[in-house]
Amino acid sequence: MDRIVYRTCPLCEATCGLEIEVVDDRVRRIRGDMANPFSAGFICPKGSTLKQLHEDPDRLRTPLIKENGSHRPATWEEAFALIAERFGAIVEAHGRSALAIYVGNPNVHQLDNTLGIRPLIKSLGTQNVFTASTVDQMPKHVSAGLMFGHPLNIPVPDLDRTDYLLMLGANPFESNGSLATAPDFPGRLEKIRSRGGKLVVVDPRRTKSAAIADRWIPVRPGTDAGFLLALAQVLFQEERVELDGFADLAEGLDRAAEVVAPFTPEAVATFTGIDPETTREVARELAAAPSAAVYGRIGTHTVSFGTVASWAVDLLNAITGNLDRPGGAMFPLAAHLPPSRKGRAFRTGRWHSRVKGFPEVLGELPVATLADEIETPGEGQVRLLIIVAGNPALTTPDSGRLEKALESLEFMVSVDPYLNETSLHADVVLPAPSALERSHYDLAFTGLSVRDFSAYSPQVFEGTGMAEFEILVRLTAIALGMGADADPDQLAGASLMAVVQEAVSNPESVVAGRDPAEILSLLGDRPWPEKFLDLLLRLGHRGDGFGADPAGLSLAQLEANPHGIDFGPLVPRLHQILVTDSGKVDLVPEQIAADLPRLLEQIGRTPDEELLLIGRRQLRSANSWLHNVEVLMKGKERCTVQINPDDASRLGVADGARVKVASATGQVELPAEVTADISRGVVSIPYGWGHGLAGSRMVVASARPGVNTNILTDGGSIDPLSGNAVLNGIPVTVTAPAQV
Ligand code: SF4
């Protein structure tokens, strides 16, 4: 029967609404949902490829078990029995410190995973927890945690109302935005200008986002922190600081003036490559704009001073009076959360990594040190690794070394829809269903959204395999010692009951004192993820409170509104979310102040690198996920090294020639793309490429493999406050063809 299904695209943080036309039980067409009040019909080229991903013949439909070096199909029973046997043996021989888990970025884009991954991590009982956050946004969590008390107290730019946006290390024209959920982010940027506002982009490349901006300011890779602190220094020196409405909620203003004082525009100019007058102009514009927001993303985070830069972004938002006000940087409140945050102030370093002593952050260790933990013998050596929806063999630093380390593990399990560069090392691969076989709700990105919006996505097709939620519950049962045959319904039911009981025993909860059995019965007969979701929504600040507010939000209400519900623009709420020890915004957290001498020392050095490597985001890629989709891989070669014409001429590199790019950790060969859109002294290679390894089964990706830029990045180089890998600003050499 023909039908239309509306759902949210799970392929990036923009969360666009899709209209999916199904004919004869196959997708005929996917287009933007014009009636979705948040995305209003916008989609990018990736959004329509959910069909190709679902139908991809390379997508795994049965579990695989590795025998004699190659994978064979297996039943689910066989696969879980083998996992239970090997898990038990390794724990018995070496203890739980021999276990590790890596959680990839797609986990936050799926309801099943956001609900199922935490219990799995907890059940493992190990400190060896690694995620994609430490090759991405961990600096933002740390700076938010230290300033505002909670790592998810992340302010987002109020794109639709701001008069001035200063954007660093972000390219929403390709990425569609990150840590700021906004469908049609590019359109929202253009509207800033069309309503008379101003967009300033700071980036080593003249990206598409920079090209449409009022001003592009090229910056030396890895130096955003210096530029941002120089802006703050100018604001203090010229007495342009204004906390506006939240002065009573902030502490440390004098200390801020003191710590930024050495970072004058002149002092940082050689380091950043930005002339002092430009810095002063931007500082004055920021201060003078009726409203303004500073927004930094991956280019500011994946560098040696990522946390300092991330803090400096919000320090600027604060001292220009733009924090927590319309048009400035505001704090979203996801519908499934209570109206205010509770809990203890954020801490890091509760434990340290065994080999290099890196501090724990957010319950995890830097993925840059995963290879160390696998390769280094001794008590606590990682012998069993579970990977859920991740491809660290391509996406984490010094990945050539990590690949060898994965092969040396005693046992590895991968939950993944593909036999890719990482899962090919797994002893057991458990296939995750396609996005169209799942229901969905964005628990993560509703907390980063520039408008208050909720939408639920039903399954488009019945799953033919095992739901990922059940896969995760079964792994959790094995980790808890319940064996491969444990009843997943029993475990899921017990954990749902635990959440209900916690709610009814909380005197501040809307269901305080009510009968848990009654609450459970009101959740009806649904799959477990939907029951959890309904519970969270009804207990959240917009929820119906199980009858307390009959007009309030519930899953049923979202089902009755298939295009989603727009609750309007963000509202000031800083006073509700601060959970610092003092109850105030800590403008200068001591941990961050203690890292400033390291930055000053760097600034004092004369740069001597010939070329610095940076990454590159591409519209038709999403990390390494989508390279097996033919329609996205068409066209000219995208995995190129971009180089400025002056550098190319100096090095004898012609456009299109294959060149060798080498760093301290490795080398790759790929075509050169000579373009004036990249600064002198900088080269750029896109990330997520390097397919076609023997043993992988991704036919389309293997035909256009590209090179893995993480062969060039260094596993020993991290931002010390967050543990985030340094993936930008890597010293490299480029060698022309005759010398290759
Ligand atoms: S912008 Fe992101 S969410 Fe929107 S269609 Fe593209 S991939 Fe999907």
XYZ file of C-alpha atoms and ligand atoms in Angstrom:
748
model
C 0.000 0.000 0.000
C 1.279 3.495 -0.779
C 1.990 5.603 2.243
C 3.897 8.696 3.374
C 6.019 8.578 6.497
C 7.446 11.690 8.134
C 10.650 11.400 10.091
C 13.765 13.210 11.221
C 16.953 12.677 9.259
C 19.501 11.042 11.586
C 22.560 11.685 9.428
C 23.742 14.921 10.982
C 22.962 17.337 13.792
C 20.646 19.505 11.697
C 17.731 17.065 12.248
C 15.798 17.980 9.094
C 12.283 16.679 8.625
C 11.887 14.168 5.781
C 8.860 13.122 3.784
C 9.279 9.504 2.730
C 7.023 8.089 0.063
C 6.684 4.307 0.205
C 5.202 2.338 -2.678
C 4.916 -1.448 -2.664
C 6.972 -1.576 0.488
C 9.917 0.239 -1.098
C 10.967 3.850 -0.753
C 10.068 5.691 -3.939
C 11.166 9.160 -2.952
C 12.562 11.118 -0.025
C 12.290 14.865 0.080
C 12.202 17.625 2.649
C 9.071 17.838 4.799
C 7.585 21.193 3.856
C 5.241 21.104 6.857
C 8.032 20.594 9.389
C 8.038 23.922 11.255
C 11.765 23.743 12.059
C 13.295 22.644 8.738
C 10.528 23.880 6.385
C 11.421 21.500 3.578
C 15.184 21.885 3.672
C 17.367 18.842 3.107
C 20.921 18.386 1.884
C 22.061 15.747 -0.649
C 22.586 13.216 2.153
C 19.009 13.282 3.425
C 17.502 11.383 0.504
C 20.085 8.599 0.709
C 18.394 6.786 3.585
C 16.838 4.726 0.780
C 20.232 3.740 -0.667
C 21.601 2.986 2.797
C 18.606 0.755 3.527
C 18.883 -1.110 0.228
C 22.703 -1.281 0.114
C 23.636 -4.902 -0.715
C 26.824 -4.475 1.342
C 24.843 -3.701 4.491
C 25.129 -6.676 6.815
C 21.936 -8.603 7.475
C 23.293 -11.413 9.651
C 25.983 -11.580 12.334
C 29.490 -12.532 11.241
C 32.056 -14.639 13.061
C 35.722 -14.506 12.136
C 37.338 -17.858 11.521
C 40.793 -18.462 10.062
C 41.137 -14.812 9.158
C 37.845 -14.307 7.354
C 34.242 -13.671 8.325
C 31.405 -16.145 7.843
C 27.678 -15.625 8.433
C 26.436 -16.832 11.791
C 23.168 -16.998 13.695
C 22.429 -14.528 16.479
C 22.531 -17.411 18.974
C 25.991 -18.493 17.807
C 27.280 -14.931 17.888
C 26.075 -14.144 21.423
C 27.182 -17.577 22.689
C 30.713 -16.929 21.433
C 30.748 -13.440 22.943
C 29.560 -14.791 26.314
C 32.176 -17.540 26.293
C 35.121 -15.285 25.407
C 33.912 -12.456 27.648
C 33.716 -14.808 30.624
C 37.118 -16.333 29.957
C 38.884 -12.979 29.609
C 37.244 -11.495 32.695
C 38.111 -14.581 34.713
C 41.739 -14.542 33.573
C 42.427 -10.804 33.645
C 39.605 -9.005 35.422
C 37.362 -6.246 34.146
C 40.224 -3.822 33.629
C 41.030 -5.914 30.524
C 37.747 -4.750 28.949
C 37.260 -1.621 26.876
C 34.536 -0.010 24.815
C 34.624 2.533 22.009
C 31.416 4.398 21.224
C 31.238 6.056 17.827
C 29.527 9.263 16.815
C 26.385 7.656 15.248
C 25.286 6.580 18.725
C 23.999 10.065 19.505
C 21.964 10.036 16.300
C 19.863 6.983 17.225
C 17.243 6.611 19.937
C 18.095 2.938 20.560
C 21.712 3.807 21.177
C 21.249 6.895 23.321
C 19.069 4.757 25.584
C 21.081 1.533 25.453
C 24.712 2.575 25.481
C 25.037 3.938 29.049
C 23.769 0.740 30.717
C 26.197 -1.257 28.564
C 29.136 0.946 29.558
C 28.183 0.687 33.212
C 27.788 -3.079 33.070
C 31.332 -3.550 31.784
C 32.775 -2.268 35.054
C 35.872 -0.882 33.366
C 37.495 2.539 33.270
C 38.587 1.921 29.677
C 35.778 3.878 28.077
C 36.551 5.693 24.829
C 34.251 7.634 22.521
C 34.351 9.819 19.451
C 33.951 12.846 21.738
C 37.731 13.001 22.193
C 38.262 13.446 18.459
C 35.542 16.070 18.310
C 33.826 18.275 20.889
C 35.187 17.289 24.298
C 36.752 20.751 24.870
C 33.267 22.261 24.774
C 32.010 19.847 27.427
C 34.953 20.716 29.654
C 34.681 24.467 29.301
C 30.883 24.323 29.751
C 31.285 22.067 32.768
C 33.842 24.331 34.388
C 32.026 27.598 33.634
C 28.410 26.529 34.067
C 28.744 23.413 36.243
C 27.470 20.812 33.777
C 29.127 19.506 30.593
C 25.831 19.749 28.709
C 25.226 23.386 29.653
C 26.340 24.359 26.176
C 25.180 27.731 24.863
C 24.243 27.885 21.185
C 24.221 30.956 18.937
C 20.710 32.356 18.617
C 21.054 32.333 14.834
C 17.580 33.596 14.013
C 17.814 36.757 16.092
C 21.467 37.696 16.292
C 22.815 40.869 14.713
C 26.406 39.718 14.577
C 27.935 36.246 14.387
C 31.641 35.625 14.850
C 32.208 32.043 13.717
C 35.489 30.167 14.090
C 36.535 26.732 12.822
C 33.046 25.937 11.558
C 31.775 25.430 8.047
C 28.006 24.902 8.202
C 27.705 25.124 4.405
C 29.308 21.664 4.356
C 28.588 20.301 7.856
C 25.102 21.797 8.329
C 26.177 22.814 11.802
C 27.326 21.151 14.972
C 26.773 21.815 18.677
C 24.042 24.097 17.378
C 21.152 22.213 15.802
C 19.629 24.294 13.033
C 18.135 22.844 9.847
C 19.250 24.971 6.899
C 22.042 26.481 8.936
C 23.434 28.075 5.725
C 20.086 29.764 5.049
C 19.970 31.043 8.610
C 23.480 32.511 8.136
C 22.405 34.261 4.965
C 19.397 35.686 6.757
C 21.660 37.324 9.348
C 23.053 39.381 6.496
C 19.735 39.981 4.750
C 18.251 41.469 7.903
C 21.202 43.860 8.183
C 23.417 41.859 10.509
C 27.014 40.817 10.004
C 28.786 37.472 9.663
C 32.524 37.202 10.301
C 34.278 33.883 9.690
C 37.698 33.013 11.073
C 39.252 29.999 9.351
C 42.512 29.022 7.640
C 40.422 28.189 4.557
C 38.081 30.392 2.613
C 35.306 27.871 3.061
C 31.872 28.200 1.481
C 30.740 29.692 4.774
C 33.602 32.202 4.657
C 32.820 33.030 1.046
C 29.330 34.310 1.853
C 30.455 36.133 4.996
C 30.915 39.880 5.308
C 34.463 39.189 6.294
C 36.840 36.232 6.148
C 39.782 36.373 8.540
C 42.429 33.751 7.754
C 44.049 32.352 10.888
C 47.030 30.089 11.487
C 45.739 26.606 12.406
C 45.506 25.871 16.102
C 45.758 29.482 17.253
C 42.097 30.509 17.705
C 42.601 30.678 21.475
C 45.185 33.442 21.016
C 42.886 35.477 18.771
C 39.871 35.071 21.074
C 41.843 36.116 24.148
C 43.191 39.122 22.281
C 39.591 40.146 21.563
C 38.855 39.887 25.276
C 41.970 41.874 26.101
C 40.832 44.702 23.815
C 37.369 44.730 25.374
C 38.817 45.085 28.868
C 41.487 47.564 27.863
C 38.993 49.794 26.038
C 36.435 49.427 28.824
C 33.857 47.859 26.558
C 32.986 45.015 28.936
C 29.301 44.740 29.792
C 27.803 41.757 31.593
C 24.341 43.154 31.100
C 21.543 41.261 32.848
C 23.524 38.490 34.442
C 26.142 40.387 36.465
C 24.715 38.927 39.680
C 25.145 35.426 38.263
C 28.838 35.759 37.353
C 32.035 35.732 39.306
C 35.635 36.366 38.322
C 35.330 39.477 36.143
C 38.438 41.127 37.625
C 40.313 37.869 37.335
C 39.284 37.664 33.672
C 40.777 41.109 33.022
C 43.957 39.967 34.728
C 44.415 36.665 32.876
C 43.730 38.066 29.398
C 46.011 41.087 29.896
C 49.145 39.497 28.328
C 47.227 38.534 25.167
C 47.393 41.851 23.401
C 46.655 41.931 19.657
C 50.322 42.663 19.055
C 51.496 39.810 21.277
C 49.435 37.199 19.418
C 49.792 38.576 15.872
C 52.683 36.381 14.726
C 51.151 33.346 16.397
C 47.708 33.781 14.835
C 48.705 35.489 11.621
C 46.034 38.161 12.309
C 47.112 41.766 12.286
C 46.369 43.773 15.457
C 44.078 46.268 13.751
C 41.797 43.488 12.504
C 41.573 42.116 16.048
C 40.655 45.543 17.427
C 38.015 46.085 14.734
C 36.332 42.762 15.472
C 36.398 43.411 19.221
C 34.768 46.805 18.747
C 32.134 45.384 16.401
C 31.314 42.640 18.893
C 30.870 45.176 21.649
C 28.833 47.577 19.533
C 26.402 45.097 17.963
C 22.879 45.248 19.431
C 23.216 41.498 19.902
C 26.077 39.186 19.016
C 27.215 35.609 19.388
C 30.613 33.975 19.180
C 30.497 30.384 17.958
C 33.472 28.058 17.635
C 33.397 24.537 16.369
C 35.623 21.685 15.280
C 38.571 23.753 14.105
C 38.740 25.416 17.515
C 38.299 22.106 19.385
C 40.580 19.571 17.716
C 43.732 21.491 18.573
C 46.221 21.665 21.388
C 44.405 24.586 23.078
C 40.877 23.379 22.366
C 39.514 23.884 25.863
C 41.076 27.324 26.264
C 39.555 28.366 22.922
C 36.168 26.935 23.849
C 36.222 28.792 27.163
C 37.317 32.012 25.440
C 34.284 31.772 23.109
C 31.899 31.845 26.060
C 33.979 34.346 28.001
C 33.462 36.699 25.049
C 29.748 35.935 24.949
C 29.627 36.769 28.647
C 31.679 39.962 28.729
C 29.869 41.453 25.750
C 26.581 40.967 27.597
C 25.400 38.373 25.101
C 25.169 35.292 27.274
C 21.666 33.993 27.899
C 19.870 36.697 25.975
C 17.949 36.718 22.683
C 20.324 37.194 19.776
C 23.276 36.064 21.855
C 24.413 32.637 23.056
C 21.528 30.829 24.727
C 20.957 27.591 26.599
C 18.471 25.153 25.012
C 16.247 22.994 27.199
C 15.285 19.639 25.700
C 11.656 18.703 26.299
C 12.521 15.437 28.035
C 14.577 17.143 30.754
C 13.383 18.679 34.021
C 13.176 22.498 34.068
C 16.346 22.924 36.074
C 19.582 21.051 36.431
C 20.558 19.404 39.664
C 23.677 17.663 40.784
C 27.253 18.226 41.716
C 29.595 20.554 39.916
C 31.633 19.136 37.064
C 34.943 17.435 37.848
C 37.595 15.775 35.710
C 40.508 13.483 36.562
C 38.613 11.042 38.795
C 40.944 8.392 37.338
C 43.772 8.332 34.851
C 44.755 6.211 31.895
C 47.095 3.380 32.803
C 49.900 3.984 30.288
C 50.158 7.744 29.801
C 48.297 8.976 32.867
C 45.769 11.077 30.942
C 42.925 12.278 33.178
C 39.392 10.952 32.847
C 36.889 13.435 31.428
C 33.136 12.744 31.447
C 33.807 9.140 32.475
C 36.069 8.434 29.545
C 39.696 8.450 28.459
C 41.186 9.997 25.309
C 40.762 7.689 22.333
C 44.188 8.901 21.236
C 45.614 6.577 23.876
C 43.548 3.483 23.032
C 46.432 1.897 21.086
C 48.720 2.427 24.112
C 46.237 0.623 26.348
C 45.963 -2.327 23.954
C 49.659 -2.675 23.174
C 51.294 -2.091 26.551
C 51.630 -5.282 28.586
C 50.840 -5.421 32.283
C 47.941 -5.382 34.692
C 45.003 -3.632 33.015
C 46.131 -4.233 29.433
C 43.068 -4.070 27.171
C 42.345 -7.516 25.702
C 38.670 -7.327 24.791
C 37.163 -4.381 22.961
C 33.547 -3.679 22.099
C 32.971 -1.076 19.390
C 29.498 0.291 18.866
C 28.895 2.259 15.669
C 32.429 3.481 15.315
C 35.242 3.346 12.794
C 38.279 4.415 14.848
C 40.617 2.747 12.365
C 39.905 5.747 10.139
C 38.809 8.457 12.517
C 41.279 8.493 15.404
C 44.885 9.696 15.458
C 47.848 7.596 14.350
C 45.333 5.117 13.033
C 47.968 2.999 11.309
C 49.145 2.032 14.766
C 45.622 1.577 16.099
C 44.800 -0.818 13.261
C 47.696 -3.074 14.238
C 46.638 -2.842 17.880
C 43.076 -3.921 17.010
C 44.446 -6.991 15.271
C 46.403 -7.919 18.417
C 43.334 -7.995 20.698
C 42.305 -11.313 22.200
C 38.678 -10.609 21.298
C 36.776 -7.840 19.603
C 33.062 -7.269 19.012
C 31.736 -4.691 16.581
C 28.142 -3.527 16.339
C 28.002 -2.061 12.852
C 25.983 -2.253 9.642
C 29.139 -2.742 7.557
C 32.302 -4.785 7.439
C 34.425 -1.673 7.382
C 38.034 -0.741 8.177
C 37.401 -1.287 11.905
C 34.848 -4.088 12.067
C 37.009 -6.221 9.756
C 39.217 -6.736 12.821
C 36.302 -7.963 14.957
C 35.854 -11.588 15.958
C 32.104 -11.033 15.981
C 30.197 -8.396 14.013
C 26.595 -7.745 15.051
C 24.668 -5.960 12.281
C 22.761 -2.840 13.243
C 19.512 -2.215 11.367
C 19.091 0.571 8.857
C 17.737 3.955 9.947
C 14.418 3.213 8.223
C 13.958 0.126 10.392
C 14.097 2.165 13.587
C 11.937 4.654 15.351
C 13.757 7.822 16.338
C 13.735 10.808 18.626
C 16.688 13.138 19.109
C 17.455 13.007 22.792
C 20.865 14.592 22.198
C 20.219 17.328 19.663
C 17.044 18.720 21.170
C 19.450 19.858 23.902
C 21.510 21.818 21.363
C 18.737 23.178 19.218
C 18.435 26.852 18.298
C 14.654 26.545 18.638
C 12.611 24.566 21.119
C 11.378 21.745 18.914
C 10.327 18.104 19.281
C 9.562 15.458 16.671
C 9.112 11.717 16.788
C 9.934 9.415 13.880
C 8.161 6.080 13.535
C 9.766 3.088 11.842
C 9.307 3.125 8.077
C 9.824 -0.632 7.743
C 9.634 -3.539 10.144
C 13.159 -4.636 11.004
C 14.334 -7.893 9.505
C 17.163 -8.369 11.999
C 17.581 -7.551 15.657
C 16.826 -4.044 16.941
C 19.985 -2.265 18.099
C 18.399 -1.656 21.493
C 18.064 -5.409 21.938
C 21.643 -5.970 20.742
C 22.870 -3.535 23.401
C 20.663 -5.079 26.105
C 21.943 -8.561 25.257
C 25.550 -7.357 25.447
C 24.713 -5.714 28.772
C 23.296 -8.992 30.054
C 26.485 -10.807 29.051
C 28.600 -8.148 30.764
C 26.493 -8.559 33.905
C 27.234 -12.291 33.880
C 23.677 -13.272 32.931
C 24.872 -15.191 29.887
C 23.899 -15.295 26.239
C 20.428 -16.665 26.921
C 19.266 -13.992 29.358
C 15.839 -12.581 28.626
C 16.366 -9.037 27.229
C 12.781 -8.092 28.098
C 13.410 -8.883 31.738
C 16.498 -6.669 31.858
C 14.882 -3.792 29.935
C 11.769 -4.035 32.127
C 13.847 -3.920 35.289
C 15.706 -0.852 34.153
C 12.490 0.928 33.127
C 11.036 0.126 36.541
C 14.168 1.549 38.189
C 13.622 4.875 36.377
C 9.950 4.926 37.389
C 10.755 4.150 41.002
C 13.351 6.898 41.123
C 10.771 9.356 39.765
C 7.987 8.439 42.205
C 10.363 8.596 45.161
C 11.666 12.049 44.182
C 9.625 14.625 46.153
C 10.190 17.233 43.420
C 8.927 14.986 40.641
C 5.514 15.558 39.122
C 4.737 11.887 39.888
C 6.042 11.943 43.473
C 4.312 9.358 45.632
C 2.401 7.677 42.827
C 2.191 3.930 42.341
C 5.029 2.760 40.012
C 2.817 0.019 38.589
C 0.230 2.617 37.560
C 2.887 4.709 35.789
C 4.165 1.635 33.972
C 0.679 0.693 32.862
C 0.177 4.203 31.440
C 3.146 3.628 29.132
C 1.074 1.027 27.318
C 2.255 -1.756 25.107
C 5.094 -0.402 23.020
C 8.674 -1.458 22.186
C 11.085 -0.676 25.027
C 12.758 2.399 23.453
C 9.339 4.037 22.979
C 8.371 3.262 26.561
C 11.556 4.898 27.844
C 11.006 7.853 25.531
C 7.380 8.310 26.571
C 8.409 8.169 30.217
C 11.114 10.790 29.727
C 8.845 13.104 27.720
C 5.995 12.902 30.237
C 8.331 13.571 33.160
C 10.122 16.377 31.310
C 9.424 20.064 31.742
C 6.869 20.054 28.927
C 5.387 16.687 29.874
C 1.830 15.784 30.785
C 3.083 14.426 34.121
C 0.900 11.351 33.584
C -2.252 13.400 33.983
C -0.947 16.374 35.965
C -1.109 18.535 32.824
C -3.407 16.894 30.275
C -2.251 19.300 27.549
C 1.388 18.449 28.207
C 3.758 16.529 25.987
C 3.729 12.766 25.530
C 4.760 10.377 22.814
C 1.110 10.076 21.794
C 0.982 13.834 21.273
C 4.072 13.713 19.082
C 2.573 10.832 17.104
C -0.475 12.994 16.495
C 1.831 15.744 15.154
C 4.003 13.915 12.616
C 5.727 17.098 11.398
C 6.909 17.896 14.929
C 5.938 20.576 17.422
C 7.651 23.952 17.545
C 7.594 25.471 21.037
C 9.207 28.693 19.897
C 12.526 30.489 20.286
C 14.873 29.907 23.202
C 14.305 31.802 26.421
C 16.840 32.964 29.031
C 17.328 30.272 31.639
C 20.832 30.586 33.050
C 19.488 30.793 36.601
C 17.864 27.358 36.160
C 20.863 25.476 34.910
C 23.886 26.693 36.857
C 25.279 23.903 39.003
C 28.701 25.305 39.834
C 29.810 25.119 43.459
C 29.230 28.859 43.832
C 25.926 28.885 41.950
C 27.450 31.459 39.590
C 29.126 31.427 36.193
C 32.819 30.897 36.800
C 34.269 33.313 34.273
C 37.811 32.050 34.870
C 37.924 28.423 36.006
C 41.234 27.736 37.703
C 41.989 24.660 35.541
C 41.786 26.843 32.466
C 43.767 29.714 33.973
C 46.482 27.181 34.797
C 46.798 26.277 31.096
C 47.344 29.863 29.947
C 51.111 29.925 30.619
C 51.440 27.023 28.147
C 49.612 29.119 25.558
C 51.796 32.130 26.280
C 54.878 29.978 25.870
C 53.621 28.820 22.442
C 52.823 32.378 21.447
C 56.378 33.383 22.313
C 57.880 30.860 19.905
C 58.627 31.745 16.308
C 56.654 29.392 14.072
C 59.084 27.262 12.098
C 56.836 24.736 10.376
C 56.762 24.872 6.627
C 53.204 23.615 6.282
C 50.397 22.836 8.724
C 47.752 20.237 7.933
C 44.073 20.800 8.689
C 40.983 18.643 8.059
C 38.108 19.393 5.738
C 34.398 18.717 5.983
C 32.482 17.804 2.831
C 28.763 18.110 2.200
C 28.422 14.622 0.743
C 30.382 12.931 3.551
C 29.622 12.358 7.216
C 32.889 11.220 8.754
C 33.365 7.774 7.167
C 29.697 6.729 7.195
C 28.345 7.508 3.767
C 31.107 6.577 1.365
C 29.328 3.417 0.221
C 26.461 5.421 -1.266
C 27.008 5.632 -5.017
C 25.007 8.813 -5.530
C 27.142 10.640 -2.954
C 30.420 9.383 -4.400
C 29.866 10.484 -7.985
C 31.818 13.286 -9.573
C 35.409 14.390 -9.387
C 37.888 13.098 -6.824
C 37.121 14.688 -3.450
C 39.963 13.304 -1.371
C 42.618 15.815 -2.399
C 45.201 17.855 -0.572
C 44.412 21.539 -0.997
C 47.439 23.792 -1.246
C 47.881 27.504 -1.846
C 49.255 28.498 -5.294
C 52.311 30.165 -3.728
C 53.215 27.025 -1.789
C 52.484 24.873 -4.827
C 54.732 26.955 -7.010
C 57.520 26.957 -4.417
C 57.305 23.166 -4.127
C 56.811 22.493 -7.834
C 53.332 21.022 -7.337
C 50.870 21.195 -10.239
C 47.124 21.049 -9.841
C 45.998 17.419 -10.042
C 49.477 15.938 -9.578
C 49.860 13.149 -7.037
C 51.971 14.310 -4.124
C 53.322 12.790 -0.958
C 52.227 14.346 2.327
C 54.361 13.242 5.278
C 54.271 13.913 9.017
C 56.183 12.558 11.985
C 53.844 9.549 12.131
C 53.330 8.533 8.503
C 52.759 9.496 4.910
C 50.034 9.372 2.264
C 49.902 10.001 -1.465
C 46.981 11.780 -3.090
C 46.136 14.366 -5.776
C 46.955 18.012 -5.137
C 44.269 20.664 -5.525
C 45.857 24.055 -5.964
C 43.510 26.757 -4.705
C 43.747 30.293 -3.419
C 40.963 29.406 -0.980
C 43.510 28.077 1.467
C 46.022 30.222 3.321
C 49.704 30.091 2.543
C 51.459 27.629 4.841
C 48.363 25.468 5.268
C 47.264 22.291 3.498
C 43.971 20.459 3.927
C 42.881 16.840 3.531
C 39.261 15.747 4.190
C 38.708 13.180 6.923
C 36.844 9.866 6.962
C 38.592 8.480 3.866
C 41.045 5.598 3.420
C 38.741 2.757 2.414
C 39.436 -0.433 0.519
C 41.396 -2.348 3.151
C 41.646 -6.077 2.511
C 38.831 -7.819 4.332
C 36.369 -4.923 4.241
C 33.149 -5.246 2.237
C 32.163 -1.837 0.951
C 32.287 -2.050 -2.804
C 31.484 1.571 -3.632
C 33.816 3.007 -0.993
C 36.624 0.671 -2.044
C 36.378 1.873 -5.629
C 37.110 5.460 -4.535
C 39.051 4.895 -1.333
C 40.875 8.187 -0.797
C 43.532 8.326 1.901
C 43.291 8.250 5.653
C 44.413 11.622 7.016
C 44.809 10.078 10.466
C 47.903 8.244 9.251
C 49.431 11.722 9.666
C 48.060 12.683 13.088
C 49.874 11.898 16.304
C 48.324 9.739 19.039
C 50.535 11.413 21.632
C 49.280 14.906 20.949
C 46.203 16.002 22.898
C 44.587 19.017 24.509
C 45.569 18.291 28.124
C 42.365 19.638 29.712
C 39.918 17.623 27.626
C 41.985 14.745 26.256
C 40.812 15.750 22.791
C 43.112 14.651 19.998
C 45.006 17.278 18.036
C 43.820 16.767 14.474
C 44.442 20.241 13.097
C 47.702 22.131 12.776
C 49.886 19.041 12.155
C 53.345 19.912 10.743
C 53.753 18.158 7.390
C 55.856 18.249 4.267
C 54.527 18.010 0.729
C 56.715 16.485 -1.906
C 56.189 17.081 -5.601
C 55.888 14.178 -8.084
C 59.468 14.187 -9.308
C 60.678 13.788 -5.755
C 57.999 11.230 -4.658
S 21.413 18.578 6.641
Fe 21.786 16.783 7.962
S 19.821 16.311 8.843
Fe 19.441 17.641 7.067
S 19.106 16.239 5.341
Fe 21.273 16.721 5.383
S 22.206 15.086 6.585
Fe 20.031 15.049 7.007
